[in-house]
Amino acid sequence: MLVLTRKLGEAIAIDDDIKIVVVQIKGGQVRLGIEAPHHTKIHREEIYISIQEQNKLAAESQNPTPVKNVAKSVRPS
Amino acid sequence: MIVETTRFGSISVVEEDILTFSEGMLGFSKIDSYVLVERMDESLFLWLQAVKKPSVAFPLLEPQILDRGYKVELEDEDRKSLKLGNDLSGAKVFCIITIPTDPTKMTANLKAPIVINLKKRIAKQVILHSQDYPIRKAIFSDLQQHCATHQRTIFPTTETTAYQAIHLSDEMKMILKEV
């Protein structure tokens, strides 16, 4: 991972069209401003991860049937 | 063609009923072909079955069952990749359900539903960034109520296990009728 040190108000350029600015530093939090083309997907990472994890659980859903014939997979994902 | 599944046995699927998720589902980016499967009785769930991965299937419900006011506001980029217009006509929305070993603890993901363009057979799991919906909404008691008033069942009542692929053209006709 590339690690760069930036001061308040300074920015990082990625390619020709993405810019990330340090907008505020306060306590343990950093506010970032991001300029990017429309099609760039930008998310708080935890939402992404949370949905991925939920999808994995959903895909392991047991088929609710009155017959108990489905051998339960105990393989951890 | 025949689609093999671990939950529903072998299912006969017509090519035109296969949905393409060009970006895959989150966490399942390598799987891009799915088919909708339903049980041939009055039980509630549909399943999104991976065509080439027998063990991967997601239970689905129509969000209106869970939240009457549920509304999807697509971001431009999602609309574009789904080739949909502003009014979402010809689109069908489903929420992914997680059914754990204790089914009374089942939850629905209202934050990241699946949107299907029925005509073009393309689909995508979208994230509703601007809308404050939960990723894990407990739904069991709501479902029980819904089933009581609509004469449906959460769980199958019979032991015969007959499943079939859903024909997208039929879904399309149903939507047109509703409008």
Coordinates of C-alpha atoms in Angstrom, one line a residue:
Chain A
M1 CA 0.0 0.0 0.0
L2 CA 1.2 3.4 -0.9
V3 CA 1.2 5.7 2.1
L4 CA 1.4 9.5 1.7
T5 CA 1.4 12.3 4.3
R6 CA -0.9 15.2 3.6
K7 CA -1.7 18.4 5.4
L8 CA -5.1 20.0 5.8
G9 CA -6.2 21.4 2.4
E10 CA -3.7 19.3 0.5
A11 CA -4.8 16.7 -2.0
I12 CA -4.0 13.5 -3.8
A13 CA -4.5 13.0 -7.5
I14 CA -5.3 9.6 -8.9
D15 CA -5.2 9.3 -12.7
D16 CA -6.2 12.5 -14.5
D17 CA -9.7 12.7 -13.1
I18 CA -9.8 11.7 -9.4
K19 CA -8.9 14.1 -6.6
I20 CA -9.0 13.5 -2.9
V21 CA -8.7 16.5 -0.5
V22 CA -8.2 16.5 3.2
V23 CA -11.0 18.8 4.2
Q24 CA -10.9 18.6 8.0
I25 CA -8.8 17.0 10.7
K26 CA -10.5 16.8 14.1
G27 CA -9.9 14.5 17.0
G28 CA -9.4 11.0 15.6
Q29 CA -11.4 11.8 12.4
V30 CA -10.4 13.0 9.0
R31 CA -12.9 14.4 6.5
L32 CA -12.1 13.8 2.9
G33 CA -13.5 15.5 -0.1
I34 CA -13.6 13.4 -3.3
E35 CA -13.9 14.6 -6.9
A36 CA -14.3 11.8 -9.4
P37 CA -16.1 11.0 -12.6
H38 CA -19.7 9.9 -12.4
H39 CA -19.2 6.2 -13.0
T40 CA -16.6 5.9 -10.2
K41 CA -18.1 3.9 -7.3
I42 CA -17.3 5.5 -4.0
H43 CA -18.6 3.9 -0.8
R44 CA -17.7 3.9 2.9
E45 CA -16.0 0.5 3.0
E46 CA -18.0 -0.9 5.9
I47 CA -21.3 -0.7 3.9
Y48 CA -19.8 -2.7 1.1
I49 CA -18.3 -5.3 3.5
S50 CA -21.5 -5.5 5.5
I51 CA -23.6 -6.2 2.3
Q52 CA -21.0 -8.7 1.1
E53 CA -21.2 -10.6 4.4
Q54 CA -24.9 -10.5 4.4
N55 CA -25.0 -11.9 0.8
K56 CA -22.7 -14.7 1.9
L57 CA -25.1 -15.6 4.7
A58 CA -28.1 -15.3 2.5
A59 CA -26.6 -17.7 -0.1
E60 CA -26.2 -20.3 2.7
S61 CA -29.9 -20.0 3.5
Q62 CA -31.6 -23.3 4.2
N63 CA -34.6 -24.1 2.0
P64 CA -37.5 -24.1 4.5
T65 CA -39.1 -27.4 3.8
P66 CA -41.0 -29.7 6.1
V67 CA -38.7 -32.5 5.1
K68 CA -35.4 -32.6 6.9
N69 CA -33.4 -34.1 4.1
V70 CA -31.0 -31.3 3.5
A71 CA -27.6 -32.1 4.9
K72 CA -26.5 -28.9 6.5
S73 CA -23.3 -27.5 5.2
V74 CA -20.9 -26.7 8.1
R75 CA -18.1 -25.6 5.9
P76 CA -17.0 -22.1 7.0
S77 CA -17.0 -19.5 4.3
Chain B
M1 CA -31.1 -26.6 -20.6
I2 CA -31.0 -28.3 -17.2
V3 CA -29.7 -26.4 -14.2
E4 CA -28.4 -28.5 -11.3
T5 CA -29.1 -27.2 -7.8
T6 CA -28.4 -28.5 -4.4
R7 CA -31.7 -27.3 -3.0
F8 CA -34.2 -27.9 -5.7
G9 CA -32.8 -30.8 -7.7
S10 CA -32.6 -30.5 -11.5
I11 CA -34.6 -27.7 -13.1
S12 CA -35.4 -27.2 -16.7
V13 CA -34.6 -23.6 -17.8
V14 CA -35.2 -21.9 -21.1
E15 CA -32.3 -19.8 -22.2
E16 CA -34.3 -16.6 -22.4
D17 CA -35.2 -16.8 -18.7
I18 CA -31.5 -16.6 -17.6
L19 CA -30.6 -13.3 -16.0
T20 CA -27.2 -11.7 -16.5
F21 CA -25.6 -9.9 -13.6
S22 CA -22.6 -8.4 -15.4
E23 CA -21.1 -7.2 -12.1
G24 CA -22.2 -10.2 -10.1
M25 CA -23.6 -9.9 -6.6
L26 CA -21.5 -8.3 -3.9
G27 CA -19.1 -10.9 -2.7
F28 CA -20.0 -13.2 -5.7
S29 CA -18.5 -11.2 -8.5
K30 CA -17.5 -14.2 -10.6
I31 CA -21.1 -15.6 -10.9
D32 CA -23.0 -13.7 -13.5
S33 CA -25.9 -16.0 -14.6
Y34 CA -28.9 -16.7 -12.4
V35 CA -32.4 -17.9 -12.9
L36 CA -35.5 -17.2 -10.7
V37 CA -37.0 -20.3 -9.2
E38 CA -40.3 -20.8 -7.4
R39 CA -42.0 -23.6 -5.6
M40 CA -45.2 -24.8 -7.2
D41 CA -47.4 -24.1 -4.2
E42 CA -48.5 -21.1 -2.2
S43 CA -45.3 -20.6 -0.2
L44 CA -43.8 -17.2 -0.3
F45 CA -40.2 -17.3 -1.3
L46 CA -38.6 -17.1 -4.7
W47 CA -35.0 -18.1 -5.2
L48 CA -32.3 -16.6 -7.3
Q49 CA -30.3 -19.6 -8.3
A50 CA -26.8 -19.5 -9.8
V51 CA -26.9 -21.3 -13.1
K52 CA -23.5 -22.8 -12.9
K53 CA -23.1 -23.1 -9.1
P54 CA -25.6 -25.6 -7.7
S55 CA -25.1 -24.5 -4.1
V56 CA -25.5 -20.8 -4.5
A57 CA -29.1 -19.5 -4.3
F58 CA -30.5 -16.5 -2.6
P59 CA -34.1 -16.4 -1.2
L60 CA -36.0 -13.4 -2.4
L61 CA -39.2 -11.6 -1.5
E62 CA -41.0 -8.7 -3.0
P63 CA -40.2 -5.7 -0.8
Q64 CA -43.8 -4.4 -0.7
I65 CA -44.6 -7.5 1.4
L66 CA -42.1 -6.2 4.0
D67 CA -42.6 -2.4 3.7
R68 CA -45.5 -0.9 1.9
G69 CA -43.8 2.4 1.3
Y70 CA -40.6 0.8 0.0
K71 CA -39.3 2.8 -3.0
V72 CA -36.1 2.4 -5.0
E73 CA -34.4 5.5 -6.2
L74 CA -31.8 4.4 -8.6
E75 CA -28.6 6.3 -9.1
D76 CA -27.9 7.4 -12.7
E77 CA -25.1 4.9 -13.0
D78 CA -27.2 1.9 -11.9
R79 CA -30.0 3.1 -14.2
K80 CA -27.6 3.2 -17.1
S81 CA -26.1 -0.2 -16.5
L82 CA -29.6 -1.7 -16.2
K83 CA -30.7 0.2 -19.3
L84 CA -33.8 1.5 -17.5
G85 CA -35.7 4.7 -18.0
N86 CA -36.7 7.2 -15.2
D87 CA -39.9 5.5 -14.3
L88 CA -38.5 2.0 -13.7
S89 CA -41.2 0.5 -16.0
G90 CA -40.3 -3.0 -17.0
A91 CA -38.3 -3.4 -13.8
K92 CA -38.8 -5.8 -11.0
V93 CA -37.3 -5.3 -7.5
F94 CA -36.6 -8.0 -5.0
C95 CA -35.0 -8.0 -1.5
I96 CA -32.5 -10.7 -0.5
I97 CA -33.6 -12.7 2.5
T98 CA -31.3 -14.5 4.9
I99 CA -32.8 -17.7 6.4
P100 CA -30.6 -19.0 9.2
T101 CA -30.9 -22.4 10.8
D102 CA -33.5 -20.8 13.1
P103 CA -35.9 -19.5 10.5
T104 CA -37.7 -17.2 13.0
K105 CA -34.5 -15.1 12.9
M106 CA -34.7 -14.5 9.2
T107 CA -33.8 -11.0 7.9
A108 CA -34.3 -8.9 4.8
N109 CA -31.7 -6.7 3.2
L110 CA -33.6 -3.5 2.2
K111 CA -30.5 -1.5 1.6
A112 CA -29.2 -3.5 -1.4
P113 CA -32.0 -4.9 -3.4
I114 CA -31.9 -6.7 -6.7
V115 CA -33.3 -4.8 -9.7
I116 CA -34.2 -6.7 -12.8
N117 CA -34.8 -5.3 -16.3
L118 CA -37.3 -8.0 -17.3
K119 CA -37.2 -7.2 -21.0
K120 CA -33.4 -7.2 -21.4
R121 CA -32.8 -9.9 -18.9
I122 CA -30.2 -8.0 -17.1
A123 CA -30.0 -7.5 -13.3
K124 CA -27.9 -5.8 -10.7
Q125 CA -27.7 -5.6 -6.9
V126 CA -27.8 -1.9 -6.2
I127 CA -27.0 0.0 -3.1
L128 CA -29.5 2.6 -2.1
H129 CA -27.0 5.2 -0.8
S130 CA -29.4 8.1 -0.4
Q131 CA -32.1 6.0 1.4
D132 CA -31.9 4.9 5.0
Y133 CA -32.9 1.3 4.8
P134 CA -31.5 -1.6 7.0
I135 CA -29.3 -4.4 5.7
R136 CA -30.7 -6.7 8.3
K137 CA -34.4 -6.2 9.1
A138 CA -36.1 -8.9 11.2
I139 CA -39.1 -9.9 9.2
F140 CA -40.6 -13.1 10.6
S141 CA -43.5 -11.7 12.6
D142 CA -44.4 -9.4 9.7
L143 CA -44.4 -12.3 7.3
Q144 CA -46.6 -14.4 9.6
Q145 CA -49.1 -11.6 9.5
H146 CA -48.9 -11.2 5.8
C147 CA -49.4 -14.9 5.2
A148 CA -52.4 -15.0 7.5
T149 CA -54.2 -12.2 5.6
H150 CA -53.2 -13.4 2.1
Q151 CA -53.6 -17.1 2.5
R152 CA -49.9 -17.8 1.8
T153 CA -47.4 -19.8 3.8
I154 CA -43.9 -18.9 4.9
F155 CA -42.9 -22.6 4.7
P156 CA -44.2 -25.2 2.3
T157 CA -47.0 -27.2 3.7
T158 CA -46.6 -30.3 1.6
E159 CA -43.7 -32.6 1.2
T160 CA -43.7 -32.7 -2.5
T161 CA -40.8 -30.7 -3.8
A162 CA -41.7 -29.3 -7.2
Y163 CA -39.8 -26.3 -8.3
Q164 CA -39.9 -24.4 -11.6
A165 CA -38.0 -21.6 -13.3
I166 CA -40.0 -18.4 -13.6
H167 CA -40.7 -17.2 -17.1
L168 CA -39.7 -13.6 -17.4
S169 CA -42.1 -13.0 -20.2
D170 CA -45.0 -14.0 -17.8
E171 CA -43.6 -11.6 -15.2
M172 CA -43.5 -8.9 -17.8
K173 CA -47.2 -9.4 -18.6
M174 CA -48.1 -9.3 -15.0
I175 CA -46.4 -6.0 -14.5
L176 CA -48.1 -4.5 -17.6
K177 CA -51.4 -5.6 -16.2
E178 CA -50.7 -3.9 -12.9
V179 CA -50.0 -0.6 -14.6

